[in-house]
PDB file of C-alpha atoms in Angstrom:
ATOM      1  CA  MET X   1       3.519  44.002 154.767  1.00 43.00           C
ATOM      2  CA  ARG X   2       1.960  42.982 158.097  1.00 43.00           C
ATOM      3  CA  TYR X   3       0.762  46.553 158.665  1.00 41.00           C
ATOM      4  CA  CYS X   4      -0.675  46.931 155.217  1.00 45.00           C
ATOM      5  CA  SER X   5      -3.330  44.247 155.576  1.00 44.00           C
ATOM      6  CA  SER X   6      -5.082  45.944 158.500  1.00 45.00           C
ATOM      7  CA  TYR X   7      -5.428  49.181 156.556  1.00 44.00           C
ATOM      8  CA  TRP X   8      -6.036  47.572 153.204  1.00 44.00           C
ATOM      9  CA  GLN X   9      -9.237  45.737 154.095  1.00 48.00           C
ATOM     10  CA  PRO X  10     -11.261  48.807 155.206  1.00 48.00           C
ATOM     11  CA  ALA X  11      -9.865  50.809 152.306  1.00 47.00           C
ATOM     12  CA  ARG X  12     -10.951  48.171 149.814  1.00 48.00           C
ATOM     13  CA  SER X  13     -14.401  47.859 151.391  1.00 49.00           C
ATOM     14  CA  GLY X  14     -14.870  51.606 151.323  1.00 50.00           C
ATOM     15  CA  PHE X  15     -13.907  51.854 147.672  1.00 48.00           C
ATOM     16  CA  MET X  16     -16.212  48.998 146.761  1.00 49.00           C
ATOM     17  CA  ARG X  17     -19.171  50.581 148.535  1.00 50.00           C
ATOM     18  CA  CYS X  18     -18.551  54.010 147.003  1.00 52.00           C
ATOM     19  CA  SER X  19     -17.840  52.847 143.479  1.00 55.00           C
ATOM     20  CA  GLU X  20     -20.586  50.217 143.172  1.00 52.00           C
ATOM     21  CA  PRO X  21     -23.437  52.674 142.351  1.00 50.00           C
ATOM     22  CA  LEU X  22     -21.275  54.386 139.726  1.00 53.00           C
ATOM     23  CA  ARG X  23     -20.204  51.142 138.121  1.00 54.00           C
ATOM     24  CA  THR X  24     -23.771  49.789 138.115  1.00 52.00           C
ATOM     25  CA  SER X  25     -25.080  53.011 136.591  1.00 51.00           C
ATOM     26  CA  LEU X  26     -22.466  52.928 133.848  1.00 51.00           C
ATOM     27  CA  LEU X  27     -23.209  49.291 133.135  1.00 51.00           C
ATOM     28  CA  MET X  28     -26.988  49.757 132.866  1.00 48.00           C
ATOM     29  CA  ASP X  29     -27.068  53.153 131.128  1.00 51.00           C
ATOM     30  CA  TYR X  30     -24.210  53.004 128.661  1.00 53.00           C
ATOM     31  CA  VAL X  31     -23.348  49.418 127.855  1.00 55.00           C
ATOM     32  CA  PRO X  32     -25.658  47.456 125.510  1.00 55.00           C
ATOM     33  CA  GLN X  33     -26.808  44.167 126.972  1.00 53.00           C
ATOM     34  CA  HIS X  34     -24.975  42.009 124.454  1.00 55.00           C
ATOM     35  CA  LEU X  35     -21.669  43.808 125.257  1.00 60.00           C
ATOM     36  CA  ARG X  36     -21.854  43.662 129.043  1.00 56.00           C
ATOM     37  CA  GLY X  37     -19.648  40.600 129.144  1.00 61.00           C
ATOM     38  CA  ARG X  38     -16.890  42.658 127.516  1.00 62.00           C
ATOM     39  CA  TRP X  39     -17.411  45.396 130.101  1.00 62.00           C
ATOM     40  CA  ASN X  40     -17.270  42.907 132.979  1.00 67.00           C
ATOM     41  CA  ALA X  41     -14.045  41.425 131.643  1.00 65.00           C
ATOM     42  CA  LEU X  42     -12.488  44.886 131.498  1.00 66.00           C
ATOM     43  CA  GLU X  43     -13.700  45.656 134.985  1.00 64.00           C
ATOM     44  CA  GLY X  44     -12.348  42.362 136.262  1.00 66.00           C
ATOM     45  CA  LEU X  45      -8.891  43.312 134.991  1.00 65.00           C
ATOM     46  CA  THR X  46      -9.193  46.638 136.790  1.00 63.00           C
ATOM     47  CA  MET X  47     -10.198  44.949 140.041  1.00 64.00           C
ATOM     48  CA  PHE X  48      -7.281  42.533 139.737  1.00 64.00           C
ATOM     49  CA  THR X  49      -4.899  45.480 139.407  1.00 63.00           C
ATOM     50  CA  TYR X  50      -6.666  47.206 142.256  1.00 59.00           C
ATOM     51  CA  SER X  51      -6.233  44.220 144.558  1.00 64.00           C
ATOM     52  CA  GLY X  52      -2.599  43.730 143.644  1.00 63.00           C
ATOM     53  CA  SER X  53      -1.714  47.350 144.295  1.00 61.00           C
ATOM     54  CA  ALA X  54      -1.929  46.894 148.064  1.00 58.00           C
ATOM     55  CA  MET X  55       0.573  44.078 148.074  1.00 62.00           C
ATOM     56  CA  VAL X  56       2.889  45.990 145.758  1.00 62.00           C
ATOM     57  CA  GLY X  57       2.698  49.036 148.026  1.00 60.00           C
ATOM     58  CA  GLY X  58       3.455  47.016 151.128  1.00 61.00           C
ATOM     59  CA  TYR X  59       6.302  45.149 149.473  1.00 59.00           C
ATOM     60  CA  LEU X  60       8.071  48.242 148.119  1.00 58.00           C
ATOM     61  CA  ILE X  61       7.661  50.470 151.130  1.00 58.00           C
ATOM     62  CA  GLU X  62       8.080  47.722 153.737  1.00 57.00           C
ATOM     63  CA  ARG X  63       7.156  48.810 157.290  1.00 54.00           C
ATOM     64  CA  HIS X  64       5.629  52.106 156.226  1.00 55.00           C
ATOM     65  CA  GLY X  65       3.614  50.540 153.472  1.00 52.00           C
ATOM     66  CA  TYR X  66       0.337  51.042 155.279  1.00 55.00           C
ATOM     67  CA  ARG X  67       0.739  54.827 155.009  1.00 56.00           C
ATOM     68  CA  TYR X  68       0.911  54.705 151.241  1.00 60.00           C
ATOM     69  CA  CYS X  69      -1.183  51.631 150.584  1.00 62.00           C
ATOM     70  CA  PHE X  70      -4.437  53.577 150.423  1.00 62.00           C
ATOM     71  CA  LEU X  71      -3.009  56.244 148.091  1.00 67.00           C
ATOM     72  CA  ILE X  72      -1.424  53.735 145.731  1.00 67.00           C
ATOM     73  CA  THR X  73      -4.608  51.694 145.674  1.00 66.00           C
ATOM     74  CA  ALA X  74      -6.735  54.762 144.971  1.00 69.00           C
ATOM     75  CA  ALA X  75      -4.431  55.923 142.193  1.00 73.00           C
ATOM     76  CA  ILE X  76      -4.305  52.577 140.405  1.00 69.00           C
ATOM     77  CA  TYR X  77      -8.030  52.008 140.754  1.00 67.00           C
ATOM     78  CA  GLY X  78      -8.694  55.524 139.464  1.00 74.00           C
ATOM     79  CA  ILE X  79      -6.550  54.839 136.415  1.00 76.00           C
ATOM     80  CA  GLY X  80      -8.491  51.638 135.782  1.00 68.00           C
ATOM     81  CA  LEU X  81     -11.841  53.400 136.080  1.00 68.00           C
ATOM     82  CA  LEU X  82     -10.629  56.145 133.741  1.00 74.00           C
ATOM     83  CA  ALA X  83      -9.602  53.494 131.225  1.00 71.00           C
ATOM     84  CA  GLU X  84     -13.107  52.036 131.404  1.00 64.00           C
ATOM     85  CA  LEU X  85     -14.644  55.455 130.739  1.00 67.00           C
ATOM     86  CA  LEU X  86     -12.318  56.061 127.796  1.00 70.00           C
ATOM     87  CA  LEU X  87     -13.160  52.675 126.305  1.00 65.00           C
ATOM     88  CA  LEU X  88     -16.923  53.181 126.588  1.00 60.00           C
ATOM     89  CA  PRO X  89     -17.225  54.833 123.130  1.00 60.00           C
ATOM     90  CA  ILE X  90     -15.452  51.851 121.601  1.00 57.00           C
ATOM     91  CA  ILE X  91     -17.775  49.440 123.363  1.00 51.00           C
ATOM     92  CA  ARG X  92     -20.896  51.401 122.458  1.00 50.00           C
ATOM     93  CA  ASN X  93     -19.945  51.859 118.806  1.00 50.00           C
ATOM     94  CA  ASP X  94     -19.452  48.209 118.041  1.00 46.00           C
ATOM     95  CA  PRO X  95     -19.240  47.978 114.217  1.00 44.00           C
ATOM     96  CA  ASN X  96     -20.785  44.505 114.284  1.00 45.00           C
ATOM     97  CA  PRO X  97     -23.703  44.585 116.705  1.00 43.00           C
ATOM     98  CA  GLN X  98     -25.427  41.286 117.344  1.00 45.00           C
ATOM     99  CA  ARG X  99     -28.609  41.284 115.302  1.00 43.00           C
ATOM    100  CA  THR X 100     -29.561  37.764 116.329  1.00 44.00           C
ATOM    101  CA  SER X 101     -29.388  38.220 120.083  1.00 47.00           C
ATOM    102  CA  TYR X 102     -32.810  36.532 120.361  1.00 49.00           C
ATOM    103  CA  ILE X 103     -31.487  33.280 118.940  1.00 52.00           C
ATOM    104  CA  GLN X 104     -28.194  33.455 120.803  1.00 51.00           C
ATOM    105  CA  SER X 105     -29.954  34.071 124.096  1.00 50.00           C
ATOM    106  CA  SER X 106     -32.236  31.134 123.388  1.00 51.00           C
ATOM    107  CA  ASN X 107     -29.323  28.701 123.505  1.00 57.00           C
ATOM    108  CA  ASN X 108     -29.779  28.671 127.268  1.00 64.00           C
ATOM    109  CA  ALA X 109     -33.210  28.220 128.780  1.00 68.00           C
ATOM    110  CA  VAL X 110     -34.734  31.116 130.687  1.00 75.00           C
ATOM    111  CA  CYS X 111     -36.480  28.615 132.959  1.00 84.00           C
ATOM    112  CA  VAL X 112     -38.118  25.195 132.944  1.00 88.00           C
ATOM    113  CA  LEU X 113     -41.816  24.823 133.744  1.00 91.00           C
ATOM    114  CA  LEU X 114     -43.048  21.474 135.036  1.00 90.00           C
ATOM    115  CA  ARG X 115     -46.563  20.457 134.056  1.00 91.00           C
ATOM    116  CA  ASP X 116     -48.653  17.328 134.620  1.00 90.00           C
ATOM    117  CA  GLN X 117     -47.419  15.301 131.655  1.00 95.00           C
ATOM    118  CA  PHE X 118     -44.556  17.301 130.197  1.00 96.00           C
ATOM    119  CA  SER X 119     -42.014  20.021 130.895  1.00 94.00           C
ATOM    120  CA  ILE X 120     -41.607  23.273 128.992  1.00 95.00           C
ATOM    121  CA  ARG X 121     -38.145  24.745 128.624  1.00 94.00           C
ATOM    122  CA  LEU X 122     -38.530  28.449 127.876  1.00 94.00           C
ATOM    123  CA  TRP X 123     -35.927  29.838 125.492  1.00 90.00           C
ATOM    124  CA  SER X 124     -37.377  33.354 125.573  1.00 89.00           C
ATOM    125  CA  PRO X 125     -39.082  35.547 128.177  1.00 87.00           C
ATOM    126  CA  PRO X 126     -42.638  34.479 129.116  1.00 88.00           C
ATOM    127  CA  VAL X 127     -45.481  36.132 127.195  1.00 92.00           C
ATOM    128  CA  ASP X 128     -48.092  36.005 129.960  1.00 92.00           C
ATOM    129  CA  ALA X 129     -48.002  39.773 130.469  1.00 92.00           C
ATOM    130  CA  MET X 130     -48.647  40.376 126.766  1.00 93.00           C
ATOM    131  CA  LEU X 131     -51.586  37.996 126.742  1.00 94.00           C
ATOM    132  CA  GLN X 132     -53.075  39.694 129.795  1.00 94.00           C
ATOM    133  CA  ALA X 133     -52.703  43.235 128.427  1.00 93.00           C
ATOM    134  CA  GLU X 134     -55.505  44.825 126.422  1.00 92.00           C
ATOM    135  CA  GLN X 135     -53.084  45.436 123.545  1.00 94.00           C
ATOM    136  CA  CYS X 136     -49.674  43.963 122.792  1.00 95.00           C
ATOM    137  CA  ARG X 137     -47.000  44.309 120.154  1.00 95.00           C
ATOM    138  CA  VAL X 138     -46.150  41.553 117.711  1.00 96.00           C
ATOM    139  CA  THR X 139     -43.702  39.215 119.393  1.00 95.00           C
ATOM    140  CA  MET X 140     -42.313  35.705 119.186  1.00 97.00           C
ATOM    141  CA  ALA X 141     -41.698  33.166 121.936  1.00 96.00           C
ATOM    142  CA  MET X 142     -39.696  29.968 121.684  1.00 96.00           C
ATOM    143  CA  ASP X 143     -39.777  26.901 123.919  1.00 97.00           C
ATOM    144  CA  HIS X 144     -39.244  23.146 123.993  1.00 96.00           C
ATOM    145  CA  LEU X 145     -41.879  20.623 125.052  1.00 97.00           C
ATOM    146  CA  GLU X 146     -40.554  17.353 126.457  1.00 95.00           C
ATOM    147  CA  ARG X 147     -42.766  14.463 127.520  1.00 95.00           C
ATOM    148  CA  TYR X 148     -42.016  12.778 130.830  1.00 94.00           C
ATOM    149  CA  ARG X 149     -40.834   9.175 130.618  1.00 92.00           C
ATOM    150  CA  ARG X 150     -43.812   8.053 132.684  1.00 93.00           C
ATOM    151  CA  THR X 151     -46.212   9.701 130.202  1.00 94.00           C
ATOM    152  CA  ALA X 152     -47.023   6.891 127.788  1.00 94.00           C
ATOM    153  CA  VAL X 153     -49.572   9.019 125.911  1.00 96.00           C
ATOM    154  CA  PHE X 154     -50.820  12.572 126.354  1.00 97.00           C
ATOM    155  CA  ALA X 155     -54.067  12.485 128.340  1.00 97.00           C
ATOM    156  CA  LEU X 156     -56.128  15.340 126.929  1.00 98.00           C
ATOM    157  CA  GLY X 157     -58.369  17.546 129.032  1.00 97.00           C
ATOM    158  CA  ARG X 158     -61.962  18.437 128.182  1.00 97.00           C
ATOM    159  CA  ASP X 159     -61.219  21.265 125.762  1.00 98.00           C
ATOM    160  CA  ALA X 160     -58.371  19.486 123.985  1.00 98.00           C
ATOM    161  CA  SER X 161     -60.590  16.406 123.635  1.00 97.00           C
ATOM    162  CA  LEU X 162     -63.237  18.553 121.938  1.00 97.00           C
ATOM    163  CA  VAL X 163     -60.657  19.801 119.456  1.00 96.00           C
ATOM    164  CA  LEU X 164     -59.627  16.205 118.741  1.00 96.00           C
ATOM    165  CA  ARG X 165     -63.171  14.866 118.281  1.00 94.00           C
ATOM    166  CA  GLU X 166     -64.849  17.755 116.490  1.00 90.00           C
ATOM    167  CA  PRO X 167     -64.513  17.754 112.690  1.00 83.00           C
ATOM    168  CA  ASN X 168     -62.225  20.385 111.233  1.00 81.00           C
ATOM    169  CA  ALA X 169     -61.981  22.084 107.858  1.00 74.00           C
ATOM    170  CA  GLY X 170     -59.886  19.293 106.407  1.00 72.00           C
ATOM    171  CA  GLY X 171     -56.286  18.198 106.594  1.00 70.00           C
ATOM    172  CA  GLN X 172     -54.447  15.682 108.729  1.00 83.00           C
ATOM    173  CA  SER X 173     -53.604  17.829 111.731  1.00 91.00           C
ATOM    174  CA  VAL X 174     -56.026  16.987 114.536  1.00 95.00           C
ATOM    175  CA  VAL X 175     -53.262  15.690 116.832  1.00 97.00           C
ATOM    176  CA  SER X 176     -51.205  18.874 116.583  1.00 97.00           C
ATOM    177  CA  GLU X 177     -54.312  21.022 117.111  1.00 97.00           C
ATOM    178  CA  ALA X 178     -55.501  19.021 120.127  1.00 97.00           C
ATOM    179  CA  LEU X 179     -52.054  19.076 121.718  1.00 98.00           C
ATOM    180  CA  SER X 180     -51.875  22.803 121.027  1.00 98.00           C
ATOM    181  CA  MET X 181     -55.063  23.299 123.034  1.00 98.00           C
ATOM    182  CA  GLU X 182     -53.681  21.134 125.853  1.00 98.00           C
ATOM    183  CA  TYR X 183     -50.460  23.165 125.760  1.00 98.00           C
ATOM    184  CA  MET X 184     -52.422  26.437 126.026  1.00 98.00           C
ATOM    185  CA  HIS X 185     -54.425  25.021 128.917  1.00 97.00           C
ATOM    186  CA  GLN X 186     -51.341  23.870 130.821  1.00 96.00           C
ATOM    187  CA  MET X 187     -49.349  27.035 130.125  1.00 96.00           C
ATOM    188  CA  PHE X 188     -51.949  29.810 130.260  1.00 96.00           C
ATOM    189  CA  GLY X 189     -55.070  28.231 131.730  1.00 96.00           C
ATOM    190  CA  ALA X 190     -56.934  28.280 128.404  1.00 98.00           C
ATOM    191  CA  VAL X 191     -60.570  27.136 128.679  1.00 97.00           C
ATOM    192  CA  ASP X 192     -63.960  27.430 126.933  1.00 97.00           C
ATOM    193  CA  VAL X 193     -62.781  26.335 123.517  1.00 98.00           C
ATOM    194  CA  VAL X 194     -64.755  26.940 120.337  1.00 98.00           C
ATOM    195  CA  THR X 195     -63.558  24.514 117.684  1.00 97.00           C
ATOM    196  CA  GLU X 196     -62.844  25.333 114.062  1.00 95.00           C
ATOM    197  CA  MET X 197     -66.197  24.389 112.539  1.00 93.00           C
ATOM    198  CA  GLN X 198     -68.141  26.042 115.371  1.00 95.00           C
ATOM    199  CA  ILE X 199     -66.642  29.452 114.616  1.00 97.00           C
ATOM    200  CA  GLN X 200     -68.967  31.502 112.440  1.00 96.00           C
ATOM    201  CA  TYR X 201     -67.737  33.802 109.682  1.00 96.00           C
ATOM    202  CA  TRP X 202     -69.630  36.043 107.312  1.00 92.00           C
ATOM    203  CA  SER X 203     -68.758  33.601 104.524  1.00 91.00           C
ATOM    204  CA  SER X 204     -68.334  29.835 104.666  1.00 86.00           C
ATOM    205  CA  ASN X 205     -65.272  30.125 102.421  1.00 89.00           C
ATOM    206  CA  TRP X 206     -63.550  32.626 104.712  1.00 93.00           C
ATOM    207  CA  LYS X 207     -60.078  32.077 106.154  1.00 94.00           C
ATOM    208  CA  LYS X 208     -60.355  30.230 109.466  1.00 95.00           C
ATOM    209  CA  VAL X 209     -58.512  29.831 112.739  1.00 97.00           C
ATOM    210  CA  ASP X 210     -58.264  26.427 114.411  1.00 97.00           C
ATOM    211  CA  TYR X 211     -59.944  27.359 117.678  1.00 98.00           C
ATOM    212  CA  ILE X 212     -60.868  30.233 119.983  1.00 98.00           C
ATOM    213  CA  CYS X 213     -60.374  29.991 123.739  1.00 98.00           C
ATOM    214  CA  THR X 214     -60.266  32.139 126.862  1.00 98.00           C
ATOM    215  CA  MET X 215     -56.912  33.067 128.400  1.00 97.00           C
ATOM    216  CA  HIS X 216     -56.593  35.509 131.274  1.00 94.00           C
ATOM    217  CA  GLY X 217     -60.190  36.572 130.778  1.00 94.00           C
ATOM    218  CA  GLN X 218     -59.762  37.388 127.063  1.00 96.00           C
ATOM    219  CA  ARG X 219     -60.959  35.572 123.975  1.00 97.00           C
ATOM    220  CA  ILE X 220     -57.962  34.641 121.845  1.00 98.00           C
ATOM    221  CA  ALA X 221     -57.846  32.893 118.474  1.00 98.00           C
ATOM    222  CA  VAL X 222     -55.210  30.260 117.767  1.00 98.00           C
ATOM    223  CA  SER X 223     -53.984  28.984 114.429  1.00 98.00           C
ATOM    224  CA  VAL X 224     -51.809  25.867 114.574  1.00 98.00           C
ATOM    225  CA  THR X 225     -49.206  24.853 112.030  1.00 97.00           C
ATOM    226  CA  ARG X 226     -46.245  22.494 111.760  1.00 97.00           C
ATOM    227  CA  ALA X 227     -42.784  23.545 110.595  1.00 97.00           C
ATOM    228  CA  MET X 228     -41.284  20.320 109.354  1.00 95.00           C
ATOM    229  CA  LYS X 229     -39.692  18.292 106.614  1.00 92.00           C
ATOM    230  CA  PHE X 230     -40.939  14.803 105.813  1.00 85.00           C
ATOM    231  CA  HIS X 231     -37.313  13.779 105.408  1.00 82.00           C
ATOM    232  CA  LYS X 232     -35.639  15.025 108.573  1.00 76.00           C
ATOM    233  CA  ASN X 233     -32.237  15.333 106.958  1.00 80.00           C
ATOM    234  CA  GLU X 234     -33.623  17.776 104.414  1.00 89.00           C
ATOM    235  CA  PRO X 235     -32.846  21.372 105.461  1.00 92.00           C
ATOM    236  CA  PHE X 236     -35.651  23.736 106.429  1.00 96.00           C
ATOM    237  CA  THR X 237     -34.595  26.886 104.608  1.00 96.00           C
ATOM    238  CA  THR X 238     -35.352  30.548 105.138  1.00 97.00           C
ATOM    239  CA  ALA X 239     -37.527  30.394 102.032  1.00 97.00           C
ATOM    240  CA  ASP X 240     -39.543  27.575 103.617  1.00 97.00           C
ATOM    241  CA  ALA X 241     -40.029  29.657 106.760  1.00 98.00           C
ATOM    242  CA  GLN X 242     -41.086  32.710 104.766  1.00 98.00           C
ATOM    243  CA  VAL X 243     -43.689  30.778 102.780  1.00 98.00           C
ATOM    244  CA  LEU X 244     -45.119  29.227 105.942  1.00 98.00           C
ATOM    245  CA  LEU X 245     -45.254  32.492 107.880  1.00 98.00           C
ATOM    246  CA  ARG X 246     -46.673  34.491 104.996  1.00 98.00           C
ATOM    247  CA  LYS X 247     -49.510  32.012 104.507  1.00 97.00           C
ATOM    248  CA  LYS X 248     -50.416  31.509 108.168  1.00 98.00           C
ATOM    249  CA  LEU X 249     -50.075  35.125 109.299  1.00 98.00           C
ATOM    250  CA  HIS X 250     -52.128  36.332 106.351  1.00 97.00           C
ATOM    251  CA  GLY X 251     -54.799  33.810 107.308  1.00 96.00           C
ATOM    252  CA  LEU X 252     -54.824  35.090 110.896  1.00 96.00           C
ATOM    253  CA  VAL X 253     -55.365  38.675 109.783  1.00 95.00           C
ATOM    254  CA  VAL X 254     -58.126  37.812 107.321  1.00 96.00           C
ATOM    255  CA  ALA X 255     -59.942  35.464 109.734  1.00 97.00           C
ATOM    256  CA  LYS X 256     -60.164  38.179 112.370  1.00 96.00           C
ATOM    257  CA  THR X 257     -61.952  40.563 110.015  1.00 95.00           C
ATOM    258  CA  GLY X 258     -64.635  38.031 109.070  1.00 96.00           C
ATOM    259  CA  VAL X 259     -65.600  36.407 112.371  1.00 97.00           C
ATOM    260  CA  CYS X 260     -69.136  36.988 113.624  1.00 96.00           C
ATOM    261  CA  ARG X 261     -69.830  39.631 116.260  1.00 94.00           C
ATOM    262  CA  ALA X 262     -70.612  37.140 119.047  1.00 95.00           C
ATOM    263  CA  GLN X 263     -67.239  35.406 118.644  1.00 97.00           C
ATOM    264  CA  ARG X 264     -64.992  38.392 118.100  1.00 96.00           C
ATOM    265  CA  TYR X 265     -61.565  38.491 119.692  1.00 97.00           C
ATOM    266  CA  VAL X 266     -58.664  40.927 119.988  1.00 94.00           C
ATOM    267  CA  LYS X 267     -55.489  38.820 120.016  1.00 97.00           C
ATOM    268  CA  SER X 268     -54.306  36.015 117.763  1.00 98.00           C
ATOM    269  CA  ILE X 269     -51.687  33.331 118.354  1.00 98.00           C
ATOM    270  CA  LEU X 270     -49.805  31.460 115.655  1.00 99.00           C
ATOM    271  CA  HIS X 271     -48.681  28.251 117.371  1.00 99.00           C
ATOM    272  CA  ILE X 272     -45.887  26.610 115.380  1.00 99.00           C
ATOM    273  CA  TRP X 273     -44.832  23.057 116.200  1.00 98.00           C
ATOM    274  CA  CYS X 274     -41.167  22.751 115.134  1.00 98.00           C
ATOM    275  CA  GLN X 275     -39.393  19.476 114.451  1.00 96.00           C
ATOM    276  CA  THR X 276     -36.019  20.847 115.569  1.00 95.00           C
ATOM    277  CA  LYS X 277     -34.455  23.815 117.306  1.00 94.00           C
ATOM    278  CA  ALA X 278     -32.785  24.771 114.020  1.00 94.00           C
ATOM    279  CA  ILE X 279     -36.203  25.156 112.390  1.00 96.00           C
ATOM    280  CA  ALA X 280     -37.368  27.417 115.222  1.00 97.00           C
ATOM    281  CA  ASP X 281     -34.206  29.505 114.848  1.00 96.00           C
ATOM    282  CA  THR X 282     -34.816  29.867 111.114  1.00 97.00           C
ATOM    283  CA  ILE X 283     -38.336  31.123 111.767  1.00 98.00           C
ATOM    284  CA  ALA X 284     -37.011  33.578 114.348  1.00 97.00           C
ATOM    285  CA  THR X 285     -34.626  35.112 111.816  1.00 96.00           C
ATOM    286  CA  CYS X 286     -37.303  36.054 109.308  1.00 96.00           C
ATOM    287  CA  TYR X 287     -40.616  36.543 111.101  1.00 97.00           C
ATOM    288  CA  GLU X 288     -40.108  40.285 111.619  1.00 96.00           C
ATOM    289  CA  ALA X 289     -39.698  40.871 107.882  1.00 97.00           C
ATOM    290  CA  ILE X 290     -42.905  38.973 107.092  1.00 98.00           C
ATOM    291  CA  VAL X 291     -44.795  40.836 109.815  1.00 97.00           C
ATOM    292  CA  ALA X 292     -43.623  44.144 108.336  1.00 97.00           C
ATOM    293  CA  GLU X 293     -44.504  43.003 104.815  1.00 97.00           C
ATOM    294  CA  LEU X 294     -48.054  42.152 105.903  1.00 97.00           C
ATOM    295  CA  GLU X 295     -48.258  45.390 107.918  1.00 96.00           C
ATOM    296  CA  ILE X 296     -49.154  43.615 111.152  1.00 96.00           C
ATOM    297  CA  VAL X 297     -48.400  45.953 114.032  1.00 94.00           C
ATOM    298  CA  ASP X 298     -50.012  44.511 117.150  1.00 95.00           C
ATOM    299  CA  ASN X 299     -51.975  41.783 118.932  1.00 97.00           C
ATOM    300  CA  VAL X 300     -50.261  38.812 117.274  1.00 98.00           C
ATOM    301  CA  VAL X 301     -48.043  36.404 119.227  1.00 98.00           C
ATOM    302  CA  LEU X 302     -45.992  33.713 117.502  1.00 98.00           C
ATOM    303  CA  MET X 303     -45.144  30.684 119.637  1.00 98.00           C
ATOM    304  CA  ALA X 304     -42.562  28.272 118.256  1.00 98.00           C
ATOM    305  CA  THR X 305     -42.628  25.043 120.271  1.00 98.00           C
ATOM    306  CA  VAL X 306     -39.916  22.502 119.549  1.00 97.00           C
ATOM    307  CA  ALA X 307     -41.184  18.949 120.068  1.00 97.00           C
ATOM    308  CA  LEU X 308     -39.471  15.666 119.273  1.00 93.00           C
ATOM    309  CA  GLU X 309     -42.757  13.754 119.179  1.00 95.00           C
ATOM    310  CA  ASP X 310     -43.140  12.295 115.686  1.00 95.00           C
ATOM    311  CA  GLY X 311     -46.857  11.805 116.262  1.00 96.00           C
ATOM    312  CA  ILE X 312     -47.407  15.563 116.167  1.00 97.00           C
ATOM    313  CA  PHE X 313     -46.009  15.761 112.657  1.00 96.00           C
ATOM    314  CA  ASP X 314     -47.447  12.561 111.178  1.00 94.00           C
ATOM    315  CA  ASN X 315     -50.824  12.913 112.954  1.00 95.00           C
ATOM    316  CA  ASN X 316     -50.497   9.682 114.922  1.00 96.00           C
ATOM    317  CA  LEU X 317     -53.648   9.328 117.037  1.00 96.00           C
ATOM    318  CA  ALA X 318     -51.867   6.834 119.307  1.00 97.00           C
ATOM    319  CA  LEU X 319     -49.979   9.775 120.818  1.00 97.00           C
ATOM    320  CA  VAL X 320     -53.071  11.184 122.563  1.00 97.00           C
ATOM    321  CA  GLU X 321     -55.858   9.867 124.755  1.00 97.00           C
ATOM    322  CA  PRO X 322     -59.055  11.956 124.919  1.00 96.00           C
ATOM    323  CA  GLN X 323     -61.429  12.032 127.856  1.00 90.00           C
TER     324      GLN X 323
END
């Protein structure tokens, strides 16, 4: 056994270096992302067998174990790799593929962004690249806004203060709209806001967005809504989500067709303040069907922001402090 160790270490290192590209290629090219944990578990079992083979060879063959250690190791590892290849069709043809991988992946934050007065926990990949591109597909992002303990009230910047002070088309939602503008400013550098009543349409009765601003050098329209229940214990159902999305997404599409030439824009954002993570998950399960129903194919981004601030949902002006 004492001879085996000196030969075993270089043999193991050599096999690892040679097999790594193959294993990585198989993992990336053949194994779906949501099944890679299963693949890694199988590979871990193979590597355990591979490591143990050296000790078994040295133990059985005693002083001459080092001569056979490499061959035994290679044979056992080869059998393990062959088993992986044979099991690939089973892994790839999973009869129950995960259709809600978006929600499951959102259980763990992608990253946490620290801003002046709050933090943003991203539960989905950032959408900056889509907002910067000339065209983008319809997509949804999910995150969680959390106010710092030292932030007694949200101090609004210039543009968010304009949204708060300027009259809107009615409704009790100025706090959510102003905080939406502040969110866009902190997250994407949004500036140069045009508030709801300053946006000109070909008809005064036309569907409207809440504001237009500049992000990454592009004019983008934002419609703000709240996904909530007045009684928090009351469930927010899929039907509730469908009604909300159908109404707001339809309004986004119609508003874009009627805006005046000087204020035209390419992309639209539906910013959804969600009372709970469960509400955001419910929206995520059905938004694609509503998008398909309305035949929206591009340039719309849905942002579901979970916030535990009651003032957003009951329009409490004490939550914000304008300039």
